[in-house]
Tab-separated table of C-alpha atoms in Angstrom:
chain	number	residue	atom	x	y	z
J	1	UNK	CA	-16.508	-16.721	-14.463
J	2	UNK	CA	-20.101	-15.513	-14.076
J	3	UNK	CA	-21.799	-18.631	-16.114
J	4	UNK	CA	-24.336	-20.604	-14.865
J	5	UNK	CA	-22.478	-22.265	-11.687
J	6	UNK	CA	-22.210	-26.118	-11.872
J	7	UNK	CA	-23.421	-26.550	-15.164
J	8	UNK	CA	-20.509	-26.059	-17.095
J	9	UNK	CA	-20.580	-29.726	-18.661
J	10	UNK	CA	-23.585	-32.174	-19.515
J	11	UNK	CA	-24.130	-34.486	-16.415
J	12	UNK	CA	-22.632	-31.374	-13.944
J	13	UNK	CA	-24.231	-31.687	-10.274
J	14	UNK	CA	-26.951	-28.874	-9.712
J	15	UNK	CA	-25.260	-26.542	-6.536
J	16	UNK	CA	-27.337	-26.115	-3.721
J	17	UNK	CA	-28.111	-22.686	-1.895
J	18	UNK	CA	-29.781	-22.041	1.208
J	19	UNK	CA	-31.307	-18.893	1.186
J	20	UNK	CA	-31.649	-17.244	4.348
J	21	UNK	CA	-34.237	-14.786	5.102
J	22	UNK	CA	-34.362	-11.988	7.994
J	23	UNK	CA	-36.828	-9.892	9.486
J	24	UNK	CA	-36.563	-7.103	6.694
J	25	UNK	CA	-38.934	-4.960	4.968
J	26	UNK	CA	-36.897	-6.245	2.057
J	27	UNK	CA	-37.885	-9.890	2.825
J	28	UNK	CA	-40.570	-9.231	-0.257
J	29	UNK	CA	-37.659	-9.029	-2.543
J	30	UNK	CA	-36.102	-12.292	-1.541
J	31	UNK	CA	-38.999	-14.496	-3.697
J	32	UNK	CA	-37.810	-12.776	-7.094
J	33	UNK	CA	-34.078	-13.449	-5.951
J	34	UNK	CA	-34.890	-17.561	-5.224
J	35	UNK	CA	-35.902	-17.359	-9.136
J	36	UNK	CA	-33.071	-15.874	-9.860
J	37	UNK	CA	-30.919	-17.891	-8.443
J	38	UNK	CA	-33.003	-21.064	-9.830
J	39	UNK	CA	-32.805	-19.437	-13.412
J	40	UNK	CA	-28.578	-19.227	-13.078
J	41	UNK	CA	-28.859	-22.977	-11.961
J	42	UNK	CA	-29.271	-23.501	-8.027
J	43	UNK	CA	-31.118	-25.552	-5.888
J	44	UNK	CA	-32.971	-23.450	-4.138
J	45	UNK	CA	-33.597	-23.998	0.064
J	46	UNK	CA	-35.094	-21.284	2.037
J	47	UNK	CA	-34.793	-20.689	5.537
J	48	UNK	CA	-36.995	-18.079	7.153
J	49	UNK	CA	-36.620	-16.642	10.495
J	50	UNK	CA	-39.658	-16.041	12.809
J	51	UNK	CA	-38.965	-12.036	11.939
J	52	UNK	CA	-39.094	-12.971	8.161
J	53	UNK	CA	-42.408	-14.894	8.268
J	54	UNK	CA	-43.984	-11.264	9.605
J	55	UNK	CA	-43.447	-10.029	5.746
J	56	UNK	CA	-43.075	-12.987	3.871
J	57	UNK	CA	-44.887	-16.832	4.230
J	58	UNK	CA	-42.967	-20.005	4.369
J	59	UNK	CA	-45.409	-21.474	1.850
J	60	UNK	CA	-44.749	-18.828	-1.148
J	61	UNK	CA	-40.926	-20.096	-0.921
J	62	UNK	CA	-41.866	-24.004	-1.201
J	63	UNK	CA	-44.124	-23.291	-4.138
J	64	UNK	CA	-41.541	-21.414	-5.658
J	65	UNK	CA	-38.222	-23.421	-5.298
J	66	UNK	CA	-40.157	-27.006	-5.077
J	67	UNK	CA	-37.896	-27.564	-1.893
J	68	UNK	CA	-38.804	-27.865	1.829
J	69	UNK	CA	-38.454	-24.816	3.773
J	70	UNK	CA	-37.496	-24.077	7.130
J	71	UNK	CA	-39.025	-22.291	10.041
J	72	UNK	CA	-38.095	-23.000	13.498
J	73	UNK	CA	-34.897	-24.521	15.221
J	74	UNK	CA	-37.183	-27.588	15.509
J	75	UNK	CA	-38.167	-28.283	11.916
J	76	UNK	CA	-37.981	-31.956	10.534
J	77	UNK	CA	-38.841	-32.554	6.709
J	78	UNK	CA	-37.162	-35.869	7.362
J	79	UNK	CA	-38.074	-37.293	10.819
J	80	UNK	CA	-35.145	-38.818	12.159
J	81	UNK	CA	-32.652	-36.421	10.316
J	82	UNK	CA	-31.620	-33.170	12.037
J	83	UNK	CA	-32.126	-30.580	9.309
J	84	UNK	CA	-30.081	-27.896	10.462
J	85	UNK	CA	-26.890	-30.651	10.127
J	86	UNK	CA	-28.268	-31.879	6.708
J	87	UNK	CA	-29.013	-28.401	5.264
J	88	UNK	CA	-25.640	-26.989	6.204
J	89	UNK	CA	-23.822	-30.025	4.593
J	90	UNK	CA	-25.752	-29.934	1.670
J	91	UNK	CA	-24.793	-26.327	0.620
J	92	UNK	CA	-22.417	-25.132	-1.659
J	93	UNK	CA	-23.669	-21.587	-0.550
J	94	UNK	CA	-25.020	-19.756	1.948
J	95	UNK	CA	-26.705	-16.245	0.683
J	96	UNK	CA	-28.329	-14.384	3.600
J	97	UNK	CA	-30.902	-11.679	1.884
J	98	UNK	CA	-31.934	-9.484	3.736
J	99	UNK	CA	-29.762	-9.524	6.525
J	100	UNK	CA	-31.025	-7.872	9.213
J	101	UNK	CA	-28.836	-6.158	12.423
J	102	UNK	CA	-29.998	-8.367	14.256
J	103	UNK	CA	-28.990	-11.269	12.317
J	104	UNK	CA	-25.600	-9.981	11.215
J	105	UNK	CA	-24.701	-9.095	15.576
J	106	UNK	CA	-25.404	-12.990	16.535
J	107	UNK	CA	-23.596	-14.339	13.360
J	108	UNK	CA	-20.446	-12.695	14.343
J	109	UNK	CA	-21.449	-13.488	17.995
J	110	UNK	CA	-21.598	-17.447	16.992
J	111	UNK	CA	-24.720	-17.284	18.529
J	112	UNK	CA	-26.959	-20.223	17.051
J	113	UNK	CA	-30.842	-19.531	18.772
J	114	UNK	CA	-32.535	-20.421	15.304
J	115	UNK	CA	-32.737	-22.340	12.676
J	116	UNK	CA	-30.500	-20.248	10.345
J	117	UNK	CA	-27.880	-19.321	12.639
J	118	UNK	CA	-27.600	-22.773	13.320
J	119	UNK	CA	-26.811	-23.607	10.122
J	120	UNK	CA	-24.907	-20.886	9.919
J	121	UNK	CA	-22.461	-22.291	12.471
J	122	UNK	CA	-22.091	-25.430	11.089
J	123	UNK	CA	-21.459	-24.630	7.698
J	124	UNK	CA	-18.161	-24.448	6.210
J	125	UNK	CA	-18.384	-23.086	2.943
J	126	UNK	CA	-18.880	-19.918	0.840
J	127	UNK	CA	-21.141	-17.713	2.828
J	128	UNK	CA	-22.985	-14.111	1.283
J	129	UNK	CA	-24.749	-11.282	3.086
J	130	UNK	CA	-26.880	-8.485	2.230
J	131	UNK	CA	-27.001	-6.453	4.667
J	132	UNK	CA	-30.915	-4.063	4.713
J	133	UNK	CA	-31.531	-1.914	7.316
J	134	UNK	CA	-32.468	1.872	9.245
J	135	UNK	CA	-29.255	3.650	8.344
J	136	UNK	CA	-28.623	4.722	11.066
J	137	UNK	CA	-28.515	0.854	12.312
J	138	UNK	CA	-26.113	0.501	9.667
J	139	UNK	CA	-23.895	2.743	10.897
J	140	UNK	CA	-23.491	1.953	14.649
J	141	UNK	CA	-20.521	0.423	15.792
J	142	UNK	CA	-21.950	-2.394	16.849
J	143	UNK	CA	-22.757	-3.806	13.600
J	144	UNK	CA	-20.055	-2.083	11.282
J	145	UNK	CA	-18.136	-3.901	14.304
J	146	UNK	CA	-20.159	-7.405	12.969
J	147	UNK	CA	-19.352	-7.014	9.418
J	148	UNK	CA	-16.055	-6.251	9.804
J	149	UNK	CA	-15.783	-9.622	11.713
J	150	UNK	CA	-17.693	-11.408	9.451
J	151	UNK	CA	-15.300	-10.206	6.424
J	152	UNK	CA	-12.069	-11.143	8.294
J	153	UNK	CA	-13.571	-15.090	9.061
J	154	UNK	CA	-14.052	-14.393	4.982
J	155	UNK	CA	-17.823	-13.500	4.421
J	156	UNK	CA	-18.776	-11.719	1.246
J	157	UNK	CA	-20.719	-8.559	2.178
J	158	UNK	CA	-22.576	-6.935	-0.645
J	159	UNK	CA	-23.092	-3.596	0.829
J	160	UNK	CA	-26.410	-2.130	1.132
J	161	UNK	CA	-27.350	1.191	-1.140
J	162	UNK	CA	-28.077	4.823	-0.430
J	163	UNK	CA	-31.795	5.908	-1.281
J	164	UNK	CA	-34.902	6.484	0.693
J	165	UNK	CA	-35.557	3.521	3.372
J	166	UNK	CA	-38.729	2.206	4.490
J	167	UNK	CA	-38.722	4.111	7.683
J	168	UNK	CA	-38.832	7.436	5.525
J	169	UNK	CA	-34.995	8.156	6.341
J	170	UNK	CA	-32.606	8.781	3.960
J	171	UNK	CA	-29.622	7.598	3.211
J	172	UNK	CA	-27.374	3.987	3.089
J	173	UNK	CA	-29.018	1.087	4.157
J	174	UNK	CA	-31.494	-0.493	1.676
J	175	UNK	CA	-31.044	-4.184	0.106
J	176	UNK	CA	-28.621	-3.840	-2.889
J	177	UNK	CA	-30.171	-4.688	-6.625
J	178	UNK	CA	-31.142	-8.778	-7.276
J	179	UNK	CA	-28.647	-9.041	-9.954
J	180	UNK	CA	-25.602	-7.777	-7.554
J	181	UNK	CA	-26.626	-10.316	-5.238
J	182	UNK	CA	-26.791	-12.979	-8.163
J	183	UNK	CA	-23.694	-12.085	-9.393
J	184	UNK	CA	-21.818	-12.207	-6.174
J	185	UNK	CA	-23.311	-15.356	-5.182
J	186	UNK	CA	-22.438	-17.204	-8.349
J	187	UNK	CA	-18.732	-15.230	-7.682
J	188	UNK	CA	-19.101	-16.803	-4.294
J	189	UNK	CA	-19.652	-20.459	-5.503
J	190	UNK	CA	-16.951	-20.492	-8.183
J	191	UNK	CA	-14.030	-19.347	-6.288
J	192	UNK	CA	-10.960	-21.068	-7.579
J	193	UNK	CA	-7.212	-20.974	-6.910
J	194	UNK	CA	-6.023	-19.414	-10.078
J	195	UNK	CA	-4.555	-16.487	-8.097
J	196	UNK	CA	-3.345	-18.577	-4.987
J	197	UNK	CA	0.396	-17.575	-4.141
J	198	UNK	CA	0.448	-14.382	-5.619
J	199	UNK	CA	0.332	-10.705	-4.109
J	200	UNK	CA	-1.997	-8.353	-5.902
J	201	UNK	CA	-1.630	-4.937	-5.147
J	202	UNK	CA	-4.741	-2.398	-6.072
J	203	UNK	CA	-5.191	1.460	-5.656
J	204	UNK	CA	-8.899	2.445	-5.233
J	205	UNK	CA	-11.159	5.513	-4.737
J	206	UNK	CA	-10.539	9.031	-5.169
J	207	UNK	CA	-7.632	10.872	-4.079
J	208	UNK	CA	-8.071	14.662	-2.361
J	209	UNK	CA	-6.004	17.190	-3.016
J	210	UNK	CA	-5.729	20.009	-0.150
J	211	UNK	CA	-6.495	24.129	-1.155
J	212	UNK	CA	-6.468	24.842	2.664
J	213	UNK	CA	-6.961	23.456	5.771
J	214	UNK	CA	-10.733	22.449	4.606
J	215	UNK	CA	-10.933	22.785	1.045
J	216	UNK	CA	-9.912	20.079	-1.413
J	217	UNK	CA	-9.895	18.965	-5.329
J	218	UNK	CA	-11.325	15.489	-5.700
J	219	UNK	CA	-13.804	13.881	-7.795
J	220	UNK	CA	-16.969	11.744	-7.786
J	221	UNK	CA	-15.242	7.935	-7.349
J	222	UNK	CA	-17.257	5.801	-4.480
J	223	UNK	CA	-14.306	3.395	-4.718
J	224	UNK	CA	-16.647	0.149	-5.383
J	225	UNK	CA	-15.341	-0.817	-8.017
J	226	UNK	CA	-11.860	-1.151	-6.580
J	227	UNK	CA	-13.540	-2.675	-3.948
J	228	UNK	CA	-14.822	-5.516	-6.202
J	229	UNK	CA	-11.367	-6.188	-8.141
J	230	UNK	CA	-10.183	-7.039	-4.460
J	231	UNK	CA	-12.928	-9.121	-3.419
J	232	UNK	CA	-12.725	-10.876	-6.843
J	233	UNK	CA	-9.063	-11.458	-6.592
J	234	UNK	CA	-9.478	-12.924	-2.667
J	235	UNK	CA	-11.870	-15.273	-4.155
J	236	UNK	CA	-8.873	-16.214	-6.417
J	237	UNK	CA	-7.283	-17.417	-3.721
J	238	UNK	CA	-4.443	-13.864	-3.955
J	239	UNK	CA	-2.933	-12.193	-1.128
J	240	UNK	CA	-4.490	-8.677	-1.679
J	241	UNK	CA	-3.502	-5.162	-0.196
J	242	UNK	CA	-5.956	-1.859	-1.440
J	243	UNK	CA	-4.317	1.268	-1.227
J	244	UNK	CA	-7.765	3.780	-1.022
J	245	UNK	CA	-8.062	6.945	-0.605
J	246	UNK	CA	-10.774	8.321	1.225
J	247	UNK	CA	-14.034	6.491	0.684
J	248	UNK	CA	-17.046	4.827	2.369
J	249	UNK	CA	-17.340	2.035	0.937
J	250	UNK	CA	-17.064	-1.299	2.984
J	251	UNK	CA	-13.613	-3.185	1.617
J	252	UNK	CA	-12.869	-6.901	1.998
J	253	UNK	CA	-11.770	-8.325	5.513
J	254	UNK	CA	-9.084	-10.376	4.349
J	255	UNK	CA	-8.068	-7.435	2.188
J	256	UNK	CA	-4.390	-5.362	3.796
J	257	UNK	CA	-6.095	-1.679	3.752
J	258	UNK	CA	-3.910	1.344	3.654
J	259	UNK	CA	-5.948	4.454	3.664
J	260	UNK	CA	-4.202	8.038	2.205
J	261	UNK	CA	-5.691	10.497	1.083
J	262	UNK	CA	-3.675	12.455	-1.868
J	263	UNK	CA	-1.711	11.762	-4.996
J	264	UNK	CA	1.214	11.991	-3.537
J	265	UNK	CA	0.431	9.954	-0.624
J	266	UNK	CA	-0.532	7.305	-2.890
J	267	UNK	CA	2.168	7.163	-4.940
J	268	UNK	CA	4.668	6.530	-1.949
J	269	UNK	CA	2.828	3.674	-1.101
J	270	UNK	CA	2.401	2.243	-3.956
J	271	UNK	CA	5.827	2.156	-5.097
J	272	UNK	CA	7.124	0.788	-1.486
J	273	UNK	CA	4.813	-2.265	-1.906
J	274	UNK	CA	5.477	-2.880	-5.918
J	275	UNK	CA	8.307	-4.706	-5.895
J	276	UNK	CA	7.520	-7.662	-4.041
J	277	UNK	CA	3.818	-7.714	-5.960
J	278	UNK	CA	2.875	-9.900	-8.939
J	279	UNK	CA	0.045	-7.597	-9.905
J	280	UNK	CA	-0.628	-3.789	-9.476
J	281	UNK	CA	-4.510	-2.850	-10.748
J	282	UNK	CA	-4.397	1.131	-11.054
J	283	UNK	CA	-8.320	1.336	-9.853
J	284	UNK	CA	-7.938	4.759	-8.280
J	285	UNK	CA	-9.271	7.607	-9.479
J	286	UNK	CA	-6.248	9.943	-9.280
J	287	UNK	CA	-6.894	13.492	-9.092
J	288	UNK	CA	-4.553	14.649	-12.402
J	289	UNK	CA	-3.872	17.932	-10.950
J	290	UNK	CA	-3.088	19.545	-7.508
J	291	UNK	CA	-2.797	22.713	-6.291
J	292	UNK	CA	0.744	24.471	-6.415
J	293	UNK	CA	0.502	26.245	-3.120
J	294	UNK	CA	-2.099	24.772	0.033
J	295	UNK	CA	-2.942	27.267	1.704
J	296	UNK	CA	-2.903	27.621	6.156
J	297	UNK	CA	-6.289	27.532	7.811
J	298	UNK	CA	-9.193	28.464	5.703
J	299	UNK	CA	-9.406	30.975	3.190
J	300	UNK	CA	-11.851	33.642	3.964
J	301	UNK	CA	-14.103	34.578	1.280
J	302	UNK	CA	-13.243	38.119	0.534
J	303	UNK	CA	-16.048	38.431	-2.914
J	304	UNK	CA	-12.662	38.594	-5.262
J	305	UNK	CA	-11.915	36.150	-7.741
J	306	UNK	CA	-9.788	33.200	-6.446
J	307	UNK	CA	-7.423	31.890	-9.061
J	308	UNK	CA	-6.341	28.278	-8.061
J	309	UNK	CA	-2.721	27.452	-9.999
J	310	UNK	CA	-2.673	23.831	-10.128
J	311	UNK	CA	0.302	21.639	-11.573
J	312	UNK	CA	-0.093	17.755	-12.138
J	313	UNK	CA	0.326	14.627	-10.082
J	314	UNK	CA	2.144	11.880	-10.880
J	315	UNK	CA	1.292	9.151	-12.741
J	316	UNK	CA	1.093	6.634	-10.306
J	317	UNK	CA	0.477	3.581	-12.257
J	318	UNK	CA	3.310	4.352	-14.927
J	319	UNK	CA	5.821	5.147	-12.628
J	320	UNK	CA	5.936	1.345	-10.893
J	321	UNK	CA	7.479	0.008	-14.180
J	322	UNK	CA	11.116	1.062	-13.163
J	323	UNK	CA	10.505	0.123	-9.391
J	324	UNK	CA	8.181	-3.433	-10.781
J	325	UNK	CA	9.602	-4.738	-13.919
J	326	UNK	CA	8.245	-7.663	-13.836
J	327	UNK	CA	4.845	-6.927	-11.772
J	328	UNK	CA	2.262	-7.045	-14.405
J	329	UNK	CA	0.354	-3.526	-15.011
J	330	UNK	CA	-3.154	-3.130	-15.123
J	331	UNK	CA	-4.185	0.670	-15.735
J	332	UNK	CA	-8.231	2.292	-15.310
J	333	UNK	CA	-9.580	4.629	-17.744
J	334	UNK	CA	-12.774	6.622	-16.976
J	335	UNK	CA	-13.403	8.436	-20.290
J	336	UNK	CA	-16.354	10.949	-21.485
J	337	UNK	CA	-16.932	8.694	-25.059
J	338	UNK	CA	-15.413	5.406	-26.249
J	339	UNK	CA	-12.601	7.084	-27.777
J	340	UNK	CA	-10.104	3.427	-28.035
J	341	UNK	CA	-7.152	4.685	-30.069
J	342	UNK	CA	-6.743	7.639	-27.143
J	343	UNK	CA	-7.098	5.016	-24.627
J	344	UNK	CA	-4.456	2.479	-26.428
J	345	UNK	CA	-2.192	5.813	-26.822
J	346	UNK	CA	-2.351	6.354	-22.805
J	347	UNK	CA	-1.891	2.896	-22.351
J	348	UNK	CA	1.450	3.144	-24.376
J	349	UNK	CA	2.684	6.149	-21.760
J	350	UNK	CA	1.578	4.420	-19.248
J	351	UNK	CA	3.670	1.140	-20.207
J	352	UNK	CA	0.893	-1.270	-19.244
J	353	UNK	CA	0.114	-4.612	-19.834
J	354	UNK	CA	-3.678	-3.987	-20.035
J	355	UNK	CA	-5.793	-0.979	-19.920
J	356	UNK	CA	-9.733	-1.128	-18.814
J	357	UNK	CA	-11.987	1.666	-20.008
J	358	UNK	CA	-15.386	2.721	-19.007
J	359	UNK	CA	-17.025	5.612	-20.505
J	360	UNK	CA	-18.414	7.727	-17.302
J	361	UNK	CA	-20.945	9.740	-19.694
J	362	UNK	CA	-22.934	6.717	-19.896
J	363	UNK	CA	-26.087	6.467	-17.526
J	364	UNK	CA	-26.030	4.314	-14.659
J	365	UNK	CA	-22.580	2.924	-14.687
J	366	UNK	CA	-18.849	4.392	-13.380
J	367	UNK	CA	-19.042	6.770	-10.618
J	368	UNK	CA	-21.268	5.963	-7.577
J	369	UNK	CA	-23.720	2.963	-9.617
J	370	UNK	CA	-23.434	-0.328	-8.453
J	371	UNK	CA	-23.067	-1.310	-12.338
J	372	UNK	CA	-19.968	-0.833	-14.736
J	373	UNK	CA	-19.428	-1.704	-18.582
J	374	UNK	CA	-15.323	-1.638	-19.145
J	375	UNK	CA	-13.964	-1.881	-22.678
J	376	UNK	CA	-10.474	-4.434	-22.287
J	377	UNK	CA	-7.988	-3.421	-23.990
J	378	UNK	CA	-5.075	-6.066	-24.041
J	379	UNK	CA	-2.022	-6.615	-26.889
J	380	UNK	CA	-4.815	-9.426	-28.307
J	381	UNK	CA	-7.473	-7.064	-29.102
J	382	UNK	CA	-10.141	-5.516	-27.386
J	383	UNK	CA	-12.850	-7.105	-25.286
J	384	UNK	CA	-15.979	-6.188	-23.862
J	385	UNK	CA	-17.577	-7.623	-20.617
J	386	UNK	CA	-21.090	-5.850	-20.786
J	387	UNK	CA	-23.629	-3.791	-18.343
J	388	UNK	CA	-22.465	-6.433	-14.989
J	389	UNK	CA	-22.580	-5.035	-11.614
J	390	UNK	CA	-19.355	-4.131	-10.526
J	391	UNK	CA	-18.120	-7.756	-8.810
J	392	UNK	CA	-19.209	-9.251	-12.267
J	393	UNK	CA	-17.145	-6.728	-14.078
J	394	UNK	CA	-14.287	-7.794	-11.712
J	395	UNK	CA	-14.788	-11.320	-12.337
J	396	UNK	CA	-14.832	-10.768	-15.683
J	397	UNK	CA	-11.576	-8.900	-15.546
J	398	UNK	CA	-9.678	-11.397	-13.854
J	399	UNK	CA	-10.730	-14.370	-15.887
J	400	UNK	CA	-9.894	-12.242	-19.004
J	401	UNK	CA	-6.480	-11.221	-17.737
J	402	UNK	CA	-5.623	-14.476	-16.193
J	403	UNK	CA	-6.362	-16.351	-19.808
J	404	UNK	CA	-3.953	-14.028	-21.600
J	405	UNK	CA	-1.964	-14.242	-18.987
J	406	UNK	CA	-1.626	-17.840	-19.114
J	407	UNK	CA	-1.520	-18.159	-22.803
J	408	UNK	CA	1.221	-15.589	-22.743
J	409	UNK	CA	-0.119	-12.848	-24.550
J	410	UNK	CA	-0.363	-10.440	-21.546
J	411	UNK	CA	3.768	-9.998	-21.279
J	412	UNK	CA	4.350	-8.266	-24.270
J	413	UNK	CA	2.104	-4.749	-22.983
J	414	UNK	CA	0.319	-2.571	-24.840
J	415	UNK	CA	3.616	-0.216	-25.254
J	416	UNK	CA	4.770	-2.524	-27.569
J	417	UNK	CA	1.930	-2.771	-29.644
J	418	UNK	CA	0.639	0.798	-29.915
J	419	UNK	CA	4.690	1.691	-30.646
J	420	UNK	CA	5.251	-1.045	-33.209
């Protein structure tokens, strides 16, 4: 699923991509992603806007891709041809990085007053944004307005990142890593049908669990990479509902969202919408324990000790065998170590089909990275998809799954093998 797009046989057609490029600070980073994208097999077109051109130059992008680029609503390579017509019919992809505020408010607007947004409007096909901007920008409802538009006419947002911005400000809103944008464009140009008909049901994000009125029990989950099972299931062509707790991060448009926030919560959910689901994905992050007694208002602090008695939650995953039977199982395992024969025993209790681990004591992968490493752990054997940012890992998941699946493998569960 996350090969080299269109070159999966000798004599393959090379896809074409037109990159668009906004106004951004980020704009710089857009010449390593055109190689990128040229090095995982694309025909490379960029499109600049007049914003862009104050960071970047038109020329640096034809010496790079070898390809014409565009530059104003009025640009001709071919005399005679309209480019913004031929461009847009052309593509098998169009990847706008950065995407400025700007850019994103008159896409969802259907405004069309340059060359991009032109094309834009007259292309039909897979279409990818990366949003970089002041967060502050980011946040106003004006443009979380725009991308949630965008997402529900089926856009692919890959959402900026939290750090230090150009401006000096802090916080979420610059241009997520190159290879997350590769990776979800080549996601984006092989979407397929292999899920088409089928309901897939995933739990996401961390779960809080109430002390008082404003203290809770939770844990460190950013709920991205539920976010990217759903998106890579959409692209499937599934019928996909995400049952998060609380999180920030920006979920599918085409996606059914239910938003809860504890254990509890969850579970009820989850085991009203089983039954009539072919898949349930266990991405959450379940808190395993809550407390006994919640407390009214807020506990004053007093200098004592406070002794918390917690008892556990339910396991949410397990307990939609005897209301899904026949819904196939996929449990999450974030685990300090690569301990396998724990994880296969917890798959076993859980009565899964399929169990994916990630070991959270690794750097830069599992809680709040854009990147993830997951250990599958299916009644053929154990798999491993490698260091992918998290859409890749989701993509990888699926097309693992759905080849057991289809060979027949999958049914059987992982109860039956760790028993046996």
């Amino acid at each position: 699923m996350c090969g080299r797009p269109g070159t999966d046989r000798p004599g393959a057609p090379v896809p074409t991509v037109v990159l668009g490029i906004t106004g951004s600070v980020a704009a710089y980073r857009a010449a390593d992603l055109a190689r990128d994208l040229m090095r995982a097999g694309f025909t490379v077109r960029a499109c600049l806007t007049e914003g862009a051109q104050e960071f970047v130059q038109p020329a640096l992008f034809e010496a790079l891709t070898g390809q014409p680029v565009l530059q104003s609503a009025f640009d001709e390579p071919e005399p005679g041809r309209m480019a913004h017509i031929d461009w847009a019919r052309q593509a098998d992809l169009l990847l706008i990085a950065p995407a400025t505020a700007h850019t994103l408010n008159r896409l969802a607007a259907g405004i069309a007053d340059d060359m991009l947004t032109t094309i834009a409007l007259v292309y039909d096909g897979p279409v990818v944004v990366a949003p970089a901007m002041n967060p502050s920008m980011l946040a106003h409802p004006a443009t979380q307005a725009s991308l949630q538009t965008l997402q529900e006419r089926g856009v692919v947002v890959v959402d900026p990142v939290g750090g230090l911005v150009a401006c000096g400000e802090e916080g979420q809103g610059k241009l997520a890593a190159n290879e997350t944008i590769l990776q979800t464009a080549l996601a984006a140009a092989q979407q397929g049908k292999a899920l088409e008909g089928q309901r897939v049901l995933i739990t996401s994000g961390p779960t809080q669990e109430a002390i008082d009125d404003v203290r809770y029990l939770s844990n460190r989950s950013s709920g991205r990479m539920g976010a990217a099972l759903a998106q890579a299931a959409l692209m499937q062509g599934a019928e996909v509902t995400v049952v998060t707790g609380p999180t920030a991060v920006s979920l599918p448009g085409r996606a059914r969202v239910i938003r809860v926030k504890s254990a509890l919560e969850m579970q009820a959910v989850v085991l009203a919408e089983a039954p009539t689901t072919h898949w349930v994905v266990g991405a959450a992050a379940v808190a395993d324990y809550r407390p006994v007694q919640r407390l009214s208002g807020k506990r004053r602090r007093d200098g004592d000790r406070w002794m918390l008695e917690l008892e556990p939650n339910p396991d949410i995953i397990a307990s939609v065998a005897a209301m899904a039977p026949e819904a196939m199982r996929i449990a999450f395992a974030a685990e300090s170590g690569e301990d396998l024969d724990y994880v296969r025993q917890k798959a076993a209790r859980k009565g899964v089909h399929a169990i994916a681990m990630n070991d959270v004591s690794q750097p830069g992968i599992g809680f709040e990275s854009e990147f993830n490493a997951l250990s599958l752990i299916t009644p053929a054997g154990v798999e491993q998809s490698g260091h992918l940012p998290k859409l890749g890992c989701a993509q990888w998941l699926w097309a693992r799954l759905l080849a057991h699946h289809h060979e027949g493998g999958l049914r059987a569960g992982l109860a039956r093998e760790v028993v046996d």
